Amino acid sequence: MDPLTGRIVLGPNRYGKAENRVVRIYRDTVRHEIRDLNVTSSLRGDFEAAHTAGDQRAVLPTDSQKQTIFAYAATHSGGSVEDYGLALARHFVDDIGPVSSARIEIEDFPWERVGDHPYTWTRTGPEVRTAAITVTGAGDTRREWVVAGLKDLVVLKSTGSGFAGFLEDPFTVLEPTDDRVLATSLVARWRYADTAAAWDRTYAGVREVMLDRFAALQSKALQQTLFEMGRAVLEAFPYLAEIRLQAPNKHHFLFDLDRFGIPNRGEVFHADDRPYGLMHVTVQREDAPDAGSAWDEYTGAA
Amino acid sequence: MDPLTGRIVLGPNRYGKAENRVVRIYRDTVRHEIRDLNVTSSLRGDFEAAHTAGDQRAVLPTDSQKQTIFAYAATHSGGSVEDYGLALARHFVDDIGPVSSARIEIEDFPWERVGDHPYTWTRTGPEVRTAAITVTGAGDTRREWVVAGLKDLVVLKSTGSGFAGFLEDPFTVLEPTDDRVLATSLVARWRYADTAAAWDRTYAGVREVMLDRFAALQSKALQQTLFEMGRAVLEAFPYLAEIRLQAPNKHHFLFDLDRFGIPNRGEVFHADDRPYGLMHVTVQREDAPDAGSAWDEYTGAA
Amino acid sequence: MDPLTGRIVLGPNRYGKAENRVVRIYRDTVRHEIRDLNVTSSLRGDFEAAHTAGDQRAVLPTDSQKQTIFAYAATHSGGSVEDYGLALARHFVDDIGPVSSARIEIEDFPWERVGDHPYTWTRTGPEVRTAAITVTGAGDTRREWVVAGLKDLVVLKSTGSGFAGFLEDPFTVLEPTDDRVLATSLVARWRYADTAAAWDRTYAGVREVMLDRFAALQSKALQQTLFEMGRAVLEAFPYLAEIRLQAPNKHHFLFDLDRFGIPNRGEVFHADDRPYGLMHVTVQREDAPDAGSAWDEYTGAA
Amino acid sequence: MDPLTGRIVLGPNRYGKAENRVVRIYRDTVRHEIRDLNVTSSLRGDFEAAHTAGDQRAVLPTDSQKQTIFAYAATHSGGSVEDYGLALARHFVDDIGPVSSARIEIEDFPWERVGDHPYTWTRTGPEVRTAAITVTGAGDTRREWVVAGLKDLVVLKSTGSGFAGFLEDPFTVLEPTDDRVLATSLVARWRYADTAAAWDRTYAGVREVMLDRFAALQSKALQQTLFEMGRAVLEAFPYLAEIRLQAPNKHHFLFDLDRFGIPNRGEVFHADDRPYGLMHVTVQREDAPDAGSAWDEYTGAA
């Protein structure tokens, strides 16, 4: 091919402060509450001179973003993480001149009270609640998106799952099965059609619907299971525009004990690490508002 | 110093198969049960020729150890992980000629039923139950030790903790405090004085006693808290010989918001990663039987 | 807002086999060669029935994809990882009916010969070479993209870096500096304008140009440094359409030793973990061919 | 068994500050040098009252230990990490009254200059240099031990390794082989018979001897290879008392391509994650001084 000769220019860019580990204790009464967060900010805007000339006049330091994140944990701590993220994102877009778009990504680690003790907890998990808030523009062009979710929700069913009737090519050696272990570590993210919803109640509800569906459905494949989980969520929550599910197929291989004369009727498995099937499924409504920058990840690998 | 001139010889050695990921499903009734384990074997014995001459005649392959670990998951699955570990360790010592000592280390990952579904679960945690079984010798010299424990039990109290009156040296800049966040990720391991105990009930009981004590005690330091947790455990379970606690002091630093005119009365903290205080405390009974090889770790860093 | 009432449908989806750990030994001569890879496949196509009806007739099992990945390591191992990825992606699109698009993501772990030994190596790193090949369509609509890159390239300069003249808001407490440590763990990915380039030579060249530029440039900010590194790469390699750089600002804080009467003129630093600044910068040519699906990550967090 | 009734008492205990991330820049000349460390302190002594009564009067805060670690990076930075560790350990034992024993564990991360640039480096690895210094007692009872080492040294040979003639039991299904891939991620630690040695030169020398031996020896088993590596080290360095090697057998399984009609003569392997063989081998001199507390790990799992 001919060499490219076009001008070399700055393309899409953004910057922020990643992984601020904010712990907020509510101690207005004898019975404390805790919120344990990992908060990341990301800003877009007119930062061309910073890149091409090293001119920082439009650049709010990432340290200032950190200070803001901690300060807002004190001053804007009344609601859910989605509200906190919206407050932060709106602040950056509205109050910092060169910023045209802000994204706040939050991990919210769950804790459980020890007995009914007023100020002692243990971490639960491994699942983590997530939120990603994006705010762009001002006035008529203002847009806001809230994506909530969870990750590392590890689920397993020991029966009620098969995989058969698949396409076979010359490299296909897999045997069909009508009874296998189905397990995954779920990442789910749902986009709200609105920016004022019952965040906490929806979180709990989506989680419950997904688990119920995973448990109840006779699975013909992980893809079908994921789609049905997503469909059930959208049916239950009419203010959700779409849901995206990402799930490894955590393979559990029946261990061959026949050679030792030991029967193994779906009882002893080797939980393998790698490789693993990996599924991405989106379930959406045909009348959903457009997604804009809602899915424009910042702290992901990309 | 003078150079050493002594003969170069084989010193202590052992080998095994580490991290066999065994998942055992109990499906004799409609309501299944699950056990999710990470099992490691380690053997000592007369393996000199294998090291010094490459002669494998006394060496049971680690692959055979793996096969055994999975086979015993089918044939010796009736009790707790401690029983399973004892069965494996006894087998290696009793049935494999050159083996004089066997150690089985197990991680037992907790799962929780989805609702009351008969065959669907979610992983809980982050805490993990552990067991380490050591069997040595035969006949009159036979000895057996069971150490059980947990790790990654993350606990936090938002008040009821201080640290003051400490030794000061020229490098001391820390200010004393009478109210701080106290948090740790606990590793606890307790040694049984016997090899036939109510393993599961003791596990649940030790966990509960430790958490209750952590919550209730006004802490003057993490060391005192750990000692009192250990003491309470030994008081509650008279068949435990000792307990060892290892705990990082997961520092939560009050974030300075004064400079922004925002009060911060123990509400907004930065959860720091490194460095961290690290405490090791042993609590023991004066009449405990000797520990022998009970604490001789295999899969640790050493 | 009004509840959404639109039909619930399947949205974008894909599936594959992730993290196949392929080690390829070339032993045709006494002097062996090694290639150590982590290979992931991802397929898009007509998989609607699999999701909505559990009908697998169009679904090539991920196990078959794994078999293919290992088989092609034998049969298509002559060139660079980019060629291997292209062969795999073309195979899935051309030979598997329902597949309309395939993406192959590869991590290529570097090894270094021990002395000049013919068949012994040590792993080097931490940096990892990466490649992502995307093939879509057939006939006139066929498109192919190659993105190559590296990750975990940790670089540090102990002077020659400042940060000053930045925007200040009420939360700004950072002091400007004209001499600091600048360190990052670089992720760089460059998109080829062609699908037949000197892959290995370009990889080595891009790496060298980036490091030279990082070292030589007096840095006014990490953003400027990244842009200049990217610009230098595009200038040197006219067949690259764009380069994307992602870089944490790994903060090194001067440790306060003044209070002990010990001078610290840029000599003793605390390397902090979190939070960290995080920068994303794209440098591109104005006449670059369009990126299409080239950046459509599969194994990332999103 | 009868319940234990003995008094419950404090057993072995220690505490310190773990994972201080110290980066030391030497900038006395235009050509800088860098040392990048992870430093942990651990103290033993008369801390009974701190545990049993919450009395901190004998307790030097872990924060003070951190300050000291950073201060000594400025004031005692002339030699190798072993010298720095000795200075720290001696300080804690000699200058802090209640301390009877101190241990300093250090990870030393390697960096490589970019070209010959005076102040720019890239991290190399994955291997990490380690040191563990223990000082106990005063006057006539003073003892000092230095253990140096490395970890995460990943080595592989693609031939020159077999495994045959092993013990077979009813669970043995492994086939003997005379040609396999042998790979491990080595942890090696050697104990000096002295506390004044050519630390850096010895480190480089031990590493070289181990790699040369790994490469040259026709391996009959990993255990034999490890023993011979250790023996070669002790032969080459007569001031080393012993060496301990810990090594996973990183299994590379030949991938079955026969079923596709593709020959695979030791060319395509699956690099498996778990389980793995795990070997611990000690090689020692018969006239070595006693090891005392030298191997008493602090930051390990135990």
mmCIF file with all atom_site columns, N, CA, C and O in Angstrom, chain A residues 127 153-159 207-208 211-212 214-215, chain B residues 24-27 29-35 109-124:
data_model
loop_
_atom_site.group_PDB
_atom_site.id
_atom_site.type_symbol
_atom_site.label_atom_id
_atom_site.label_alt_id
_atom_site.label_comp_id
_atom_site.label_asym_id
_atom_site.label_entity_id
_atom_site.label_seq_id
_atom_site.pdbx_PDB_ins_code
_atom_site.Cartn_x
_atom_site.Cartn_y
_atom_site.Cartn_z
_atom_site.occupancy
_atom_site.B_iso_or_equiv
_atom_site.pdbx_formal_charge
_atom_site.auth_seq_id
_atom_site.auth_comp_id
_atom_site.auth_asym_id
_atom_site.auth_atom_id
_atom_site.pdbx_PDB_model_num
ATOM 1   N N  . GLU A 1 127 ? -19.416 -10.584 44.960 1.00 0.00 ? 127 GLU A N  1
ATOM 2   C CA . GLU A 1 127 ? -19.997 -9.650  44.004 1.00 0.00 ? 127 GLU A CA 1
ATOM 3   C C  . GLU A 1 127 ? -19.824 -8.198  44.446 1.00 0.00 ? 127 GLU A C  1
ATOM 4   O O  . GLU A 1 127 ? -19.764 -7.891  45.640 1.00 0.00 ? 127 GLU A O  1
ATOM 5   N N  . LEU A 1 153 ? -20.539 -11.867 40.299 1.00 0.00 ? 153 LEU A N  1
ATOM 6   C CA . LEU A 1 153 ? -21.614 -12.656 40.912 1.00 0.00 ? 153 LEU A CA 1
ATOM 7   C C  . LEU A 1 153 ? -21.479 -14.087 40.398 1.00 0.00 ? 153 LEU A C  1
ATOM 8   O O  . LEU A 1 153 ? -21.859 -14.390 39.265 1.00 0.00 ? 153 LEU A O  1
ATOM 9   N N  . VAL A 1 154 ? -20.928 -14.942 41.222 1.00 0.00 ? 154 VAL A N  1
ATOM 10  C CA . VAL A 1 154 ? -20.619 -16.310 40.807 1.00 0.00 ? 154 VAL A CA 1
ATOM 11  C C  . VAL A 1 154 ? -21.811 -17.205 41.125 1.00 0.00 ? 154 VAL A C  1
ATOM 12  O O  . VAL A 1 154 ? -22.231 -17.285 42.274 1.00 0.00 ? 154 VAL A O  1
ATOM 13  N N  . VAL A 1 155 ? -22.377 -17.810 40.090 1.00 0.00 ? 155 VAL A N  1
ATOM 14  C CA . VAL A 1 155 ? -23.548 -18.663 40.264 1.00 0.00 ? 155 VAL A CA 1
ATOM 15  C C  . VAL A 1 155 ? -23.298 -20.019 39.623 1.00 0.00 ? 155 VAL A C  1
ATOM 16  O O  . VAL A 1 155 ? -22.560 -20.132 38.646 1.00 0.00 ? 155 VAL A O  1
ATOM 17  N N  . LEU A 1 156 ? -23.912 -21.023 40.173 1.00 0.00 ? 156 LEU A N  1
ATOM 18  C CA . LEU A 1 156 ? -23.726 -22.393 39.676 1.00 0.00 ? 156 LEU A CA 1
ATOM 19  C C  . LEU A 1 156 ? -24.998 -23.177 39.892 1.00 0.00 ? 156 LEU A C  1
ATOM 20  O O  . LEU A 1 156 ? -25.654 -23.042 40.920 1.00 0.00 ? 156 LEU A O  1
ATOM 21  N N  . LYS A 1 157 ? -25.346 -23.982 38.880 1.00 0.00 ? 157 LYS A N  1
ATOM 22  C CA . LYS A 1 157 ? -26.412 -24.957 39.097 1.00 0.00 ? 157 LYS A CA 1
ATOM 23  C C  . LYS A 1 157 ? -25.867 -26.335 38.747 1.00 0.00 ? 157 LYS A C  1
ATOM 24  O O  . LYS A 1 157 ? -25.151 -26.512 37.747 1.00 0.00 ? 157 LYS A O  1
ATOM 25  N N  . SER A 1 158 ? -26.205 -27.301 39.567 1.00 0.00 ? 158 SER A N  1
ATOM 26  C CA . SER A 1 158 ? -25.587 -28.619 39.436 1.00 0.00 ? 158 SER A CA 1
ATOM 27  C C  . SER A 1 158 ? -26.363 -29.538 38.508 1.00 0.00 ? 158 SER A C  1
ATOM 28  O O  . SER A 1 158 ? -25.906 -30.633 38.204 1.00 0.00 ? 158 SER A O  1
ATOM 29  N N  . THR A 1 159 ? -27.520 -29.089 38.062 1.00 0.00 ? 159 THR A N  1
ATOM 30  C CA . THR A 1 159 ? -28.246 -29.828 37.032 1.00 0.00 ? 159 THR A CA 1
ATOM 31  C C  . THR A 1 159 ? -29.197 -28.828 36.367 1.00 0.00 ? 159 THR A C  1
ATOM 32  O O  . THR A 1 159 ? -29.086 -27.622 36.597 1.00 0.00 ? 159 THR A O  1
ATOM 33  N N  . ARG A 1 207 ? -31.035 -7.959  40.671 1.00 0.00 ? 207 ARG A N  1
ATOM 34  C CA . ARG A 1 207 ? -30.249 -9.099  41.159 1.00 0.00 ? 207 ARG A CA 1
ATOM 35  C C  . ARG A 1 207 ? -31.155 -10.305 41.427 1.00 0.00 ? 207 ARG A C  1
ATOM 36  O O  . ARG A 1 207 ? -30.848 -11.430 41.023 1.00 0.00 ? 207 ARG A O  1
ATOM 37  N N  . GLU A 1 208 ? -32.263 -10.035 42.069 1.00 0.00 ? 208 GLU A N  1
ATOM 38  C CA . GLU A 1 208 ? -33.160 -11.132 42.430 1.00 0.00 ? 208 GLU A CA 1
ATOM 39  C C  . GLU A 1 208 ? -33.792 -11.763 41.195 1.00 0.00 ? 208 GLU A C  1
ATOM 40  O O  . GLU A 1 208 ? -33.866 -12.988 41.069 1.00 0.00 ? 208 GLU A O  1
ATOM 41  N N  . LEU A 1 211 ? -31.194 -13.960 39.377 1.00 0.00 ? 211 LEU A N  1
ATOM 42  C CA . LEU A 1 211 ? -30.916 -15.224 40.060 1.00 0.00 ? 211 LEU A CA 1
ATOM 43  C C  . LEU A 1 211 ? -32.095 -16.184 39.966 1.00 0.00 ? 211 LEU A C  1
ATOM 44  O O  . LEU A 1 211 ? -31.914 -17.387 39.734 1.00 0.00 ? 211 LEU A O  1
ATOM 45  N N  . ASP A 1 212 ? -33.266 -15.648 40.131 1.00 0.00 ? 212 ASP A N  1
ATOM 46  C CA . ASP A 1 212 ? -34.455 -16.502 40.032 1.00 0.00 ? 212 ASP A CA 1
ATOM 47  C C  . ASP A 1 212 ? -34.551 -17.140 38.644 1.00 0.00 ? 212 ASP A C  1
ATOM 48  O O  . ASP A 1 212 ? -34.868 -18.324 38.511 1.00 0.00 ? 212 ASP A O  1
ATOM 49  N N  . PHE A 1 214 ? -32.088 -17.581 36.463 1.00 0.00 ? 214 PHE A N  1
ATOM 50  C CA . PHE A 1 214 ? -30.980 -18.525 36.299 1.00 0.00 ? 214 PHE A CA 1
ATOM 51  C C  . PHE A 1 214 ? -31.336 -19.869 36.934 1.00 0.00 ? 214 PHE A C  1
ATOM 52  O O  . PHE A 1 214 ? -31.065 -20.939 36.370 1.00 0.00 ? 214 PHE A O  1
ATOM 53  N N  . ALA A 1 215 ? -31.924 -19.813 38.113 1.00 0.00 ? 215 ALA A N  1
ATOM 54  C CA . ALA A 1 215 ? -32.261 -21.042 38.847 1.00 0.00 ? 215 ALA A CA 1
ATOM 55  C C  . ALA A 1 215 ? -33.395 -21.806 38.172 1.00 0.00 ? 215 ALA A C  1
ATOM 56  O O  . ALA A 1 215 ? -33.344 -23.030 38.012 1.00 0.00 ? 215 ALA A O  1
ATOM 57  N N  . ARG B 1 24  ? -17.507 -31.159 44.357 1.00 0.00 ? 24  ARG B N  1
ATOM 58  C CA . ARG B 1 24  ? -18.265 -32.377 44.667 1.00 0.00 ? 24  ARG B CA 1
ATOM 59  C C  . ARG B 1 24  ? -19.739 -32.024 44.786 1.00 0.00 ? 24  ARG B C  1
ATOM 60  O O  . ARG B 1 24  ? -20.112 -31.173 45.604 1.00 0.00 ? 24  ARG B O  1
ATOM 61  N N  . ILE B 1 25  ? -20.553 -32.637 43.933 1.00 0.00 ? 25  ILE B N  1
ATOM 62  C CA . ILE B 1 25  ? -22.001 -32.444 44.004 1.00 0.00 ? 25  ILE B CA 1
ATOM 63  C C  . ILE B 1 25  ? -22.617 -33.676 44.657 1.00 0.00 ? 25  ILE B C  1
ATOM 64  O O  . ILE B 1 25  ? -22.320 -34.802 44.264 1.00 0.00 ? 25  ILE B O  1
ATOM 65  N N  . TYR B 1 26  ? -23.462 -33.448 45.641 1.00 0.00 ? 26  TYR B N  1
ATOM 66  C CA . TYR B 1 26  ? -24.213 -34.535 46.280 1.00 0.00 ? 26  TYR B CA 1
ATOM 67  C C  . TYR B 1 26  ? -25.618 -34.483 45.710 1.00 0.00 ? 26  TYR B C  1
ATOM 68  O O  . TYR B 1 26  ? -26.350 -33.514 45.931 1.00 0.00 ? 26  TYR B O  1
ATOM 69  N N  . ARG B 1 27  ? -25.972 -35.529 44.975 1.00 0.00 ? 27  ARG B N  1
ATOM 70  C CA . ARG B 1 27  ? -27.237 -35.502 44.250 1.00 0.00 ? 27  ARG B CA 1
ATOM 71  C C  . ARG B 1 27  ? -28.048 -36.771 44.488 1.00 0.00 ? 27  ARG B C  1
ATOM 72  O O  . ARG B 1 27  ? -28.753 -37.224 43.582 1.00 0.00 ? 27  ARG B O  1
ATOM 73  N N  . THR B 1 29  ? -30.475 -36.952 46.485 1.00 0.00 ? 29  THR B N  1
ATOM 74  C CA . THR B 1 29  ? -31.869 -36.550 46.595 1.00 0.00 ? 29  THR B CA 1
ATOM 75  C C  . THR B 1 29  ? -32.090 -35.364 45.661 1.00 0.00 ? 29  THR B C  1
ATOM 76  O O  . THR B 1 29  ? -31.143 -34.835 45.062 1.00 0.00 ? 29  THR B O  1
ATOM 77  N N  . VAL B 1 30  ? -33.335 -34.963 45.539 1.00 0.00 ? 30  VAL B N  1
ATOM 78  C CA . VAL B 1 30  ? -33.661 -33.854 44.644 1.00 0.00 ? 30  VAL B CA 1
ATOM 79  C C  . VAL B 1 30  ? -32.933 -32.573 45.067 1.00 0.00 ? 30  VAL B C  1
ATOM 80  O O  . VAL B 1 30  ? -32.567 -31.745 44.243 1.00 0.00 ? 30  VAL B O  1
ATOM 81  N N  . ARG B 1 31  ? -32.751 -32.460 46.370 1.00 0.00 ? 31  ARG B N  1
ATOM 82  C CA . ARG B 1 31  ? -32.056 -31.291 46.884 1.00 0.00 ? 31  ARG B CA 1
ATOM 83  C C  . ARG B 1 31  ? -30.556 -31.588 46.929 1.00 0.00 ? 31  ARG B C  1
ATOM 84  O O  . ARG B 1 31  ? -30.068 -32.321 47.785 1.00 0.00 ? 31  ARG B O  1
ATOM 85  N N  . HIS B 1 32  ? -29.830 -31.018 45.977 1.00 0.00 ? 32  HIS B N  1
ATOM 86  C CA . HIS B 1 32  ? -28.389 -31.255 45.904 1.00 0.00 ? 32  HIS B CA 1
ATOM 87  C C  . HIS B 1 32  ? -27.641 -30.471 46.985 1.00 0.00 ? 32  HIS B C  1
ATOM 88  O O  . HIS B 1 32  ? -28.167 -29.514 47.560 1.00 0.00 ? 32  HIS B O  1
ATOM 89  N N  . GLU B 1 33  ? -26.413 -30.918 47.227 1.00 0.00 ? 33  GLU B N  1
ATOM 90  C CA . GLU B 1 33  ? -25.470 -30.141 48.041 1.00 0.00 ? 33  GLU B CA 1
ATOM 91  C C  . GLU B 1 33  ? -24.196 -29.959 47.225 1.00 0.00 ? 33  GLU B C  1
ATOM 92  O O  . GLU B 1 33  ? -23.907 -30.755 46.328 1.00 0.00 ? 33  GLU B O  1
ATOM 93  N N  . ILE B 1 34  ? -23.427 -28.930 47.560 1.00 0.00 ? 34  ILE B N  1
ATOM 94  C CA . ILE B 1 34  ? -22.183 -28.667 46.837 1.00 0.00 ? 34  ILE B CA 1
ATOM 95  C C  . ILE B 1 34  ? -21.043 -28.487 47.811 1.00 0.00 ? 34  ILE B C  1
ATOM 96  O O  . ILE B 1 34  ? -21.218 -27.931 48.903 1.00 0.00 ? 34  ILE B O  1
ATOM 97  N N  . ARG B 1 35  ? -19.879 -28.988 47.420 1.00 0.00 ? 35  ARG B N  1
ATOM 98  C CA . ARG B 1 35  ? -18.646 -28.687 48.142 1.00 0.00 ? 35  ARG B CA 1
ATOM 99  C C  . ARG B 1 35  ? -17.593 -28.313 47.102 1.00 0.00 ? 35  ARG B C  1
ATOM 100 O O  . ARG B 1 35  ? -17.366 -29.056 46.147 1.00 0.00 ? 35  ARG B O  1
ATOM 101 N N  . PHE B 1 109 ? -14.465 -23.299 49.685 1.00 0.00 ? 109 PHE B N  1
ATOM 102 C CA . PHE B 1 109 ? -15.131 -22.053 49.279 1.00 0.00 ? 109 PHE B CA 1
ATOM 103 C C  . PHE B 1 109 ? -16.622 -22.125 49.587 1.00 0.00 ? 109 PHE B C  1
ATOM 104 O O  . PHE B 1 109 ? -17.283 -23.089 49.190 1.00 0.00 ? 109 PHE B O  1
ATOM 105 N N  . PRO B 1 110 ? -17.150 -21.151 50.267 1.00 0.00 ? 110 PRO B N  1
ATOM 106 C CA . PRO B 1 110 ? -18.561 -21.209 50.681 1.00 0.00 ? 110 PRO B CA 1
ATOM 107 C C  . PRO B 1 110 ? -19.520 -20.818 49.558 1.00 0.00 ? 110 PRO B C  1
ATOM 108 O O  . PRO B 1 110 ? -19.261 -19.915 48.772 1.00 0.00 ? 110 PRO B O  1
ATOM 109 N N  . TRP B 1 111 ? -20.634 -21.515 49.510 1.00 0.00 ? 111 TRP B N  1
ATOM 110 C CA . TRP B 1 111 ? -21.731 -21.225 48.588 1.00 0.00 ? 111 TRP B CA 1
ATOM 111 C C  . TRP B 1 111 ? -23.024 -21.088 49.391 1.00 0.00 ? 111 TRP B C  1
ATOM 112 O O  . TRP B 1 111 ? -23.169 -21.701 50.439 1.00 0.00 ? 111 TRP B O  1
ATOM 113 N N  . GLU B 1 112 ? -23.928 -20.336 48.824 1.00 0.00 ? 112 GLU B N  1
ATOM 114 C CA . GLU B 1 112 ? -25.196 -20.073 49.506 1.00 0.00 ? 112 GLU B CA 1
ATOM 115 C C  . GLU B 1 112 ? -26.317 -20.389 48.515 1.00 0.00 ? 112 GLU B C  1
ATOM 116 O O  . GLU B 1 112 ? -26.252 -19.980 47.352 1.00 0.00 ? 112 GLU B O  1
ATOM 117 N N  . ARG B 1 113 ? -27.321 -21.080 48.983 1.00 0.00 ? 113 ARG B N  1
ATOM 118 C CA . ARG B 1 113 ? -28.418 -21.464 48.102 1.00 0.00 ? 113 ARG B CA 1
ATOM 119 C C  . ARG B 1 113 ? -29.167 -20.218 47.604 1.00 0.00 ? 113 ARG B C  1
ATOM 120 O O  . ARG B 1 113 ? -29.355 -19.258 48.366 1.00 0.00 ? 113 ARG B O  1
ATOM 121 N N  . VAL B 1 114 ? -29.587 -20.217 46.347 1.00 0.00 ? 114 VAL B N  1
ATOM 122 C CA . VAL B 1 114 ? -30.438 -19.142 45.820 1.00 0.00 ? 114 VAL B CA 1
ATOM 123 C C  . VAL B 1 114 ? -31.857 -19.415 46.281 1.00 0.00 ? 114 VAL B C  1
ATOM 124 O O  . VAL B 1 114 ? -32.473 -20.384 45.829 1.00 0.00 ? 114 VAL B O  1
ATOM 125 N N  . GLY B 1 115 ? -32.349 -18.569 47.156 1.00 0.00 ? 115 GLY B N  1
ATOM 126 C CA . GLY B 1 115 ? -33.654 -18.834 47.767 1.00 0.00 ? 115 GLY B CA 1
ATOM 127 C C  . GLY B 1 115 ? -33.581 -20.195 48.434 1.00 0.00 ? 115 GLY B C  1
ATOM 128 O O  . GLY B 1 115 ? -32.657 -20.475 49.203 1.00 0.00 ? 115 GLY B O  1
ATOM 129 N N  . ASP B 1 116 ? -34.504 -21.041 48.098 1.00 0.00 ? 116 ASP B N  1
ATOM 130 C CA . ASP B 1 116 ? -34.411 -22.404 48.628 1.00 0.00 ? 116 ASP B CA 1
ATOM 131 C C  . ASP B 1 116 ? -34.318 -23.383 47.465 1.00 0.00 ? 116 ASP B C  1
ATOM 132 O O  . ASP B 1 116 ? -34.801 -24.515 47.529 1.00 0.00 ? 116 ASP B O  1
ATOM 133 N N  . HIS B 1 117 ? -33.686 -22.907 46.394 1.00 0.00 ? 117 HIS B N  1
ATOM 134 C CA . HIS B 1 117 ? -33.623 -23.731 45.182 1.00 0.00 ? 117 HIS B CA 1
ATOM 135 C C  . HIS B 1 117 ? -32.809 -24.996 45.430 1.00 0.00 ? 117 HIS B C  1
ATOM 136 O O  . HIS B 1 117 ? -31.769 -24.956 46.078 1.00 0.00 ? 117 HIS B O  1
ATOM 137 N N  . PRO B 1 118 ? -33.264 -26.127 44.889 1.00 0.00 ? 118 PRO B N  1
ATOM 138 C CA . PRO B 1 118 ? -32.611 -27.401 45.217 1.00 0.00 ? 118 PRO B CA 1
ATOM 139 C C  . PRO B 1 118 ? -31.228 -27.571 44.608 1.00 0.00 ? 118 PRO B C  1
ATOM 140 O O  . PRO B 1 118 ? -30.469 -28.410 45.088 1.00 0.00 ? 118 PRO B O  1
ATOM 141 N N  . TYR B 1 119 ? -30.876 -26.825 43.554 1.00 0.00 ? 119 TYR B N  1
ATOM 142 C CA . TYR B 1 119 ? -29.567 -27.086 42.931 1.00 0.00 ? 119 TYR B CA 1
ATOM 143 C C  . TYR B 1 119 ? -28.920 -25.826 42.335 1.00 0.00 ? 119 TYR B C  1
ATOM 144 O O  . TYR B 1 119 ? -28.159 -25.924 41.386 1.00 0.00 ? 119 TYR B O  1
ATOM 145 N N  . THR B 1 120 ? -29.219 -24.680 42.920 1.00 0.00 ? 120 THR B N  1
ATOM 146 C CA . THR B 1 120 ? -28.590 -23.448 42.444 1.00 0.00 ? 120 THR B CA 1
ATOM 147 C C  . THR B 1 120 ? -28.024 -22.663 43.632 1.00 0.00 ? 120 THR B C  1
ATOM 148 O O  . THR B 1 120 ? -28.694 -22.494 44.643 1.00 0.00 ? 120 THR B O  1
ATOM 149 N N  . TRP B 1 121 ? -26.796 -22.170 43.442 1.00 0.00 ? 121 TRP B N  1
ATOM 150 C CA . TRP B 1 121 ? -26.114 -21.453 44.527 1.00 0.00 ? 121 TRP B CA 1
ATOM 151 C C  . TRP B 1 121 ? -25.359 -20.234 43.978 1.00 0.00 ? 121 TRP B C  1
ATOM 152 O O  . TRP B 1 121 ? -25.036 -20.164 42.797 1.00 0.00 ? 121 TRP B O  1
ATOM 153 N N  . THR B 1 122 ? -25.062 -19.317 44.885 1.00 0.00 ? 122 THR B N  1
ATOM 154 C CA . THR B 1 122 ? -24.086 -18.252 44.596 1.00 0.00 ? 122 THR B CA 1
ATOM 155 C C  . THR B 1 122 ? -22.921 -18.396 45.566 1.00 0.00 ? 122 THR B C  1
ATOM 156 O O  . THR B 1 122 ? -23.092 -18.822 46.707 1.00 0.00 ? 122 THR B O  1
ATOM 157 N N  . ARG B 1 123 ? -21.748 -18.027 45.088 1.00 0.00 ? 123 ARG B N  1
ATOM 158 C CA . ARG B 1 123 ? -20.571 -18.000 45.952 1.00 0.00 ? 123 ARG B CA 1
ATOM 159 C C  . ARG B 1 123 ? -20.730 -16.874 46.955 1.00 0.00 ? 123 ARG B C  1
ATOM 160 O O  . ARG B 1 123 ? -21.207 -15.777 46.618 1.00 0.00 ? 123 ARG B O  1
ATOM 161 N N  . THR B 1 124 ? -20.338 -17.137 48.185 1.00 0.00 ? 124 THR B N  1
ATOM 162 C CA . THR B 1 124 ? -20.243 -16.055 49.139 1.00 0.00 ? 124 THR B CA 1
ATOM 163 C C  . THR B 1 124 ? -18.773 -15.914 49.519 1.00 0.00 ? 124 THR B C  1
ATOM 164 O O  . THR B 1 124 ? -17.919 -16.662 49.072 1.00 0.00 ? 124 THR B O  1
#
